[in-house]
């Protein structure tokens, strides 16, 4: 079942910059993509937000204001990217607060992958809401990416390809792909460990997973 868009789209054009504002997002165009692309990004982000809230998940709030800031940008190495902040006690490493700084959408996402990408990036926002330790908050691992991939498949309509077995990733230590958050995107392999989380989502609630 597809969820209706929550809120009315507010479109504001300033020179060459197109901004679309919805109930929970402000989407700003930093490229030359058209209005239809911008509408799709805004609509699917709202759908992902509503879907995750409906199944009981919390999302890390925006760092500033009450709406998430989203930018459509020129990018070659990713479809979507989310930036977050967190606060913690230095002596214990306990995380006490997280928030989403901004979300970036690449200008070149194929039409049939805009919706899955929206669900993937907001799946990260649900992860941040449950961070309790710098052990996970400071690292970019297979756990975050394979969970987000499982969520975009289950809820966002991404096709399911079992590359985990084709690449024989069961012979690899998934933590061997780990990077500090500041070092950017991971290779594709960590995303392909998603069957584990997809299996859990079939048997548990998303909150428990």
Coordinates of C-alpha atoms in Angstrom, one line a residue:
X1 CA 0.0 0.0 0.0
X2 CA 1.4 3.4 -1.0
X3 CA 1.1 6.2 1.6
X4 CA -0.2 9.6 0.6
X5 CA 2.1 12.5 0.8
X6 CA 1.7 14.3 4.2
X7 CA 1.3 18.0 3.8
X8 CA 1.1 20.3 0.9
X9 CA 4.1 21.0 -1.3
X10 CA 5.2 24.6 -1.2
X11 CA 7.3 25.5 -4.2
X12 CA 9.4 28.6 -4.1
X13 CA 11.7 29.7 -7.0
X14 CA 14.5 32.1 -6.4
X15 CA 16.4 32.8 -9.6
X16 CA 17.8 29.3 -10.6
X17 CA 17.2 27.7 -7.2
X18 CA 14.0 25.7 -6.7
X19 CA 12.9 24.9 -3.2
X20 CA 10.2 22.5 -2.3
X21 CA 8.9 22.5 1.3
X22 CA 6.8 19.7 2.7
X23 CA 5.6 18.8 6.2
X24 CA 9.0 17.6 7.3
X25 CA 11.5 18.5 4.6
X26 CA 12.9 21.5 2.8
X27 CA 14.4 20.3 -0.5
X28 CA 16.7 22.7 -2.3
X29 CA 18.0 22.3 -5.8
X30 CA 21.7 23.0 -6.3
X31 CA 21.7 21.6 -9.8
X32 CA 19.9 22.0 -13.1
X33 CA 17.4 19.1 -12.5
X34 CA 13.8 19.8 -13.2
X35 CA 10.8 20.4 -11.0
X36 CA 9.5 16.8 -11.5
X37 CA 12.7 15.4 -10.1
X38 CA 12.5 17.7 -7.1
X39 CA 8.8 16.8 -6.5
X40 CA 9.7 13.1 -6.6
X41 CA 12.5 13.5 -4.0
X42 CA 10.2 15.5 -1.7
X43 CA 7.3 13.1 -2.1
X44 CA 9.3 9.9 -1.4
X45 CA 11.1 11.4 1.6
X46 CA 7.7 12.2 3.1
X47 CA 6.5 8.7 2.3
X48 CA 9.5 7.2 4.0
X49 CA 9.1 9.4 7.0
X50 CA 5.4 8.5 7.4
X51 CA 6.2 4.8 6.9
X52 CA 8.9 4.6 9.5
X53 CA 6.8 6.5 12.0
X54 CA 3.8 4.2 11.3
X55 CA 5.8 1.1 12.2
X56 CA 6.9 2.7 15.5
X57 CA 10.4 3.9 14.7
X58 CA 11.9 7.1 16.0
X59 CA 14.1 9.3 13.8
X60 CA 16.9 11.6 14.9
X61 CA 15.5 15.1 14.6
X62 CA 16.9 17.9 12.4
X63 CA 19.8 19.7 14.0
X64 CA 18.2 23.1 13.3
X65 CA 14.6 24.0 13.0
X66 CA 11.8 21.4 12.8
X67 CA 12.4 20.3 9.2
X68 CA 15.1 18.3 7.6
X69 CA 17.3 20.2 5.1
X70 CA 17.8 18.3 1.8
X71 CA 20.0 19.3 -1.1
X72 CA 20.0 18.0 -4.6
X73 CA 23.7 18.2 -5.6
X74 CA 26.0 17.2 -8.4
X75 CA 27.6 13.9 -7.3
X76 CA 29.4 11.0 -9.0
X77 CA 30.0 8.4 -6.2
X78 CA 26.6 8.2 -4.4
X79 CA 22.9 8.4 -4.9
X80 CA 22.2 9.7 -1.4
X81 CA 24.2 10.8 1.7
X82 CA 23.2 11.9 5.2
X83 CA 25.2 14.0 7.6
X84 CA 24.6 13.8 11.3
X85 CA 26.0 15.0 14.6
X86 CA 26.2 13.4 18.0
X87 CA 27.1 14.5 21.5
X88 CA 28.6 12.1 24.1
X89 CA 30.4 11.9 27.4
X90 CA 34.2 11.7 26.8
X91 CA 34.9 9.5 29.8
X92 CA 32.3 6.8 29.0
X93 CA 31.6 7.2 25.3
X94 CA 27.9 7.3 26.0
X95 CA 25.9 9.1 23.3
X96 CA 23.4 11.5 24.7
X97 CA 22.0 13.2 21.6
X98 CA 22.0 12.8 17.8
X99 CA 20.6 15.0 15.0
X100 CA 20.5 15.1 11.3
X101 CA 22.5 18.0 9.8
X102 CA 21.4 17.5 6.2
X103 CA 20.6 15.0 3.5
X104 CA 22.0 15.1 0.0
X105 CA 20.5 13.6 -3.1
X106 CA 22.5 13.1 -6.2
X107 CA 21.3 14.8 -9.4
X108 CA 21.5 11.6 -11.4
X109 CA 19.4 9.1 -9.4
X110 CA 17.4 7.0 -11.9
X111 CA 13.6 7.5 -11.6
X112 CA 13.0 4.0 -10.3
X113 CA 15.6 4.4 -7.6
X114 CA 14.5 7.8 -6.1
X115 CA 12.0 6.1 -3.8
X116 CA 14.4 3.4 -2.5
X117 CA 17.1 6.1 -2.0
X118 CA 14.7 8.1 0.1
X119 CA 13.9 5.1 2.2
X120 CA 17.6 4.2 2.5
X121 CA 18.7 7.6 3.8
X122 CA 15.9 8.0 6.3
X123 CA 16.7 4.5 7.5
X124 CA 20.0 6.0 8.6
X125 CA 18.0 8.7 10.5
X126 CA 16.2 5.9 12.4
X127 CA 19.5 4.3 13.3
X128 CA 20.9 7.6 14.7
X129 CA 17.9 7.8 17.0
X130 CA 19.0 4.6 18.8
X131 CA 22.8 5.3 19.0
X132 CA 24.0 5.0 22.6
X133 CA 27.7 4.5 22.2
X134 CA 30.5 6.1 20.2
X135 CA 31.7 2.6 19.2
X136 CA 29.0 2.6 16.5
X137 CA 28.4 6.4 16.1
X138 CA 32.0 7.1 15.1
X139 CA 32.3 4.3 12.6
X140 CA 30.8 3.6 9.1
X141 CA 30.3 -0.1 9.0
X142 CA 28.4 -2.9 7.3
X143 CA 25.8 -2.7 10.0
X144 CA 24.5 0.7 9.1
X145 CA 24.6 0.1 5.3
X146 CA 23.2 -3.4 5.2
X147 CA 20.4 -2.5 7.6
X148 CA 19.5 0.6 5.5
X149 CA 19.6 -1.5 2.3
X150 CA 17.2 -4.1 3.9
X151 CA 14.8 -1.3 4.9
X152 CA 14.8 0.2 1.4
X153 CA 14.0 -3.3 0.0
X154 CA 11.3 -4.1 2.5
X155 CA 9.6 -0.7 2.5
X156 CA 11.0 1.3 -0.4
X157 CA 10.5 -1.1 -3.3
X158 CA 14.1 -1.7 -4.2
X159 CA 14.6 -4.9 -6.2
X160 CA 16.2 -7.7 -4.2
X161 CA 19.4 -9.2 -5.6
X162 CA 21.2 -11.7 -3.6
X163 CA 24.7 -10.6 -4.4
X164 CA 25.8 -11.7 -0.9
X165 CA 26.0 -15.2 -2.3
X166 CA 27.3 -14.3 -5.7
X167 CA 30.2 -12.4 -4.2
X168 CA 30.7 -15.2 -1.6
X169 CA 30.7 -12.6 1.2
X170 CA 30.0 -15.3 3.7
X171 CA 33.8 -15.9 3.4
X172 CA 34.6 -12.3 4.4
X173 CA 34.7 -10.6 7.7
X174 CA 32.1 -7.8 7.3
X175 CA 34.0 -5.6 9.7
X176 CA 37.0 -5.6 7.3
X177 CA 35.1 -2.9 5.4
X178 CA 34.8 -0.5 8.3
X179 CA 35.8 3.1 8.0
X180 CA 35.7 6.2 10.2
X181 CA 32.6 8.2 9.4
X182 CA 34.7 11.1 8.2
X183 CA 36.3 9.1 5.4
X184 CA 33.2 8.9 3.1
X185 CA 31.4 6.1 1.3
X186 CA 32.1 2.5 1.8
X187 CA 32.6 0.1 -1.2
X188 CA 29.5 -1.8 -2.4
X189 CA 30.2 -5.0 -0.5
X190 CA 29.0 -3.9 3.0
X191 CA 25.6 -3.1 1.5
X192 CA 25.3 -6.7 0.3
X193 CA 25.1 -8.1 3.8
X194 CA 21.5 -7.0 3.9
X195 CA 20.0 -10.6 3.9
X196 CA 20.8 -10.8 7.6
X197 CA 18.7 -7.7 8.4
X198 CA 16.0 -8.6 5.9
X199 CA 15.7 -12.0 7.6
X200 CA 15.3 -10.2 11.0
X201 CA 12.7 -7.8 9.6
X202 CA 10.7 -10.9 8.6
X203 CA 10.6 -12.1 12.1
X204 CA 10.8 -9.1 14.4
X205 CA 9.4 -5.6 14.5
X206 CA 11.6 -2.8 13.0
X207 CA 12.1 -1.3 16.5
X208 CA 13.4 -4.6 17.8
X209 CA 15.8 -5.0 14.9

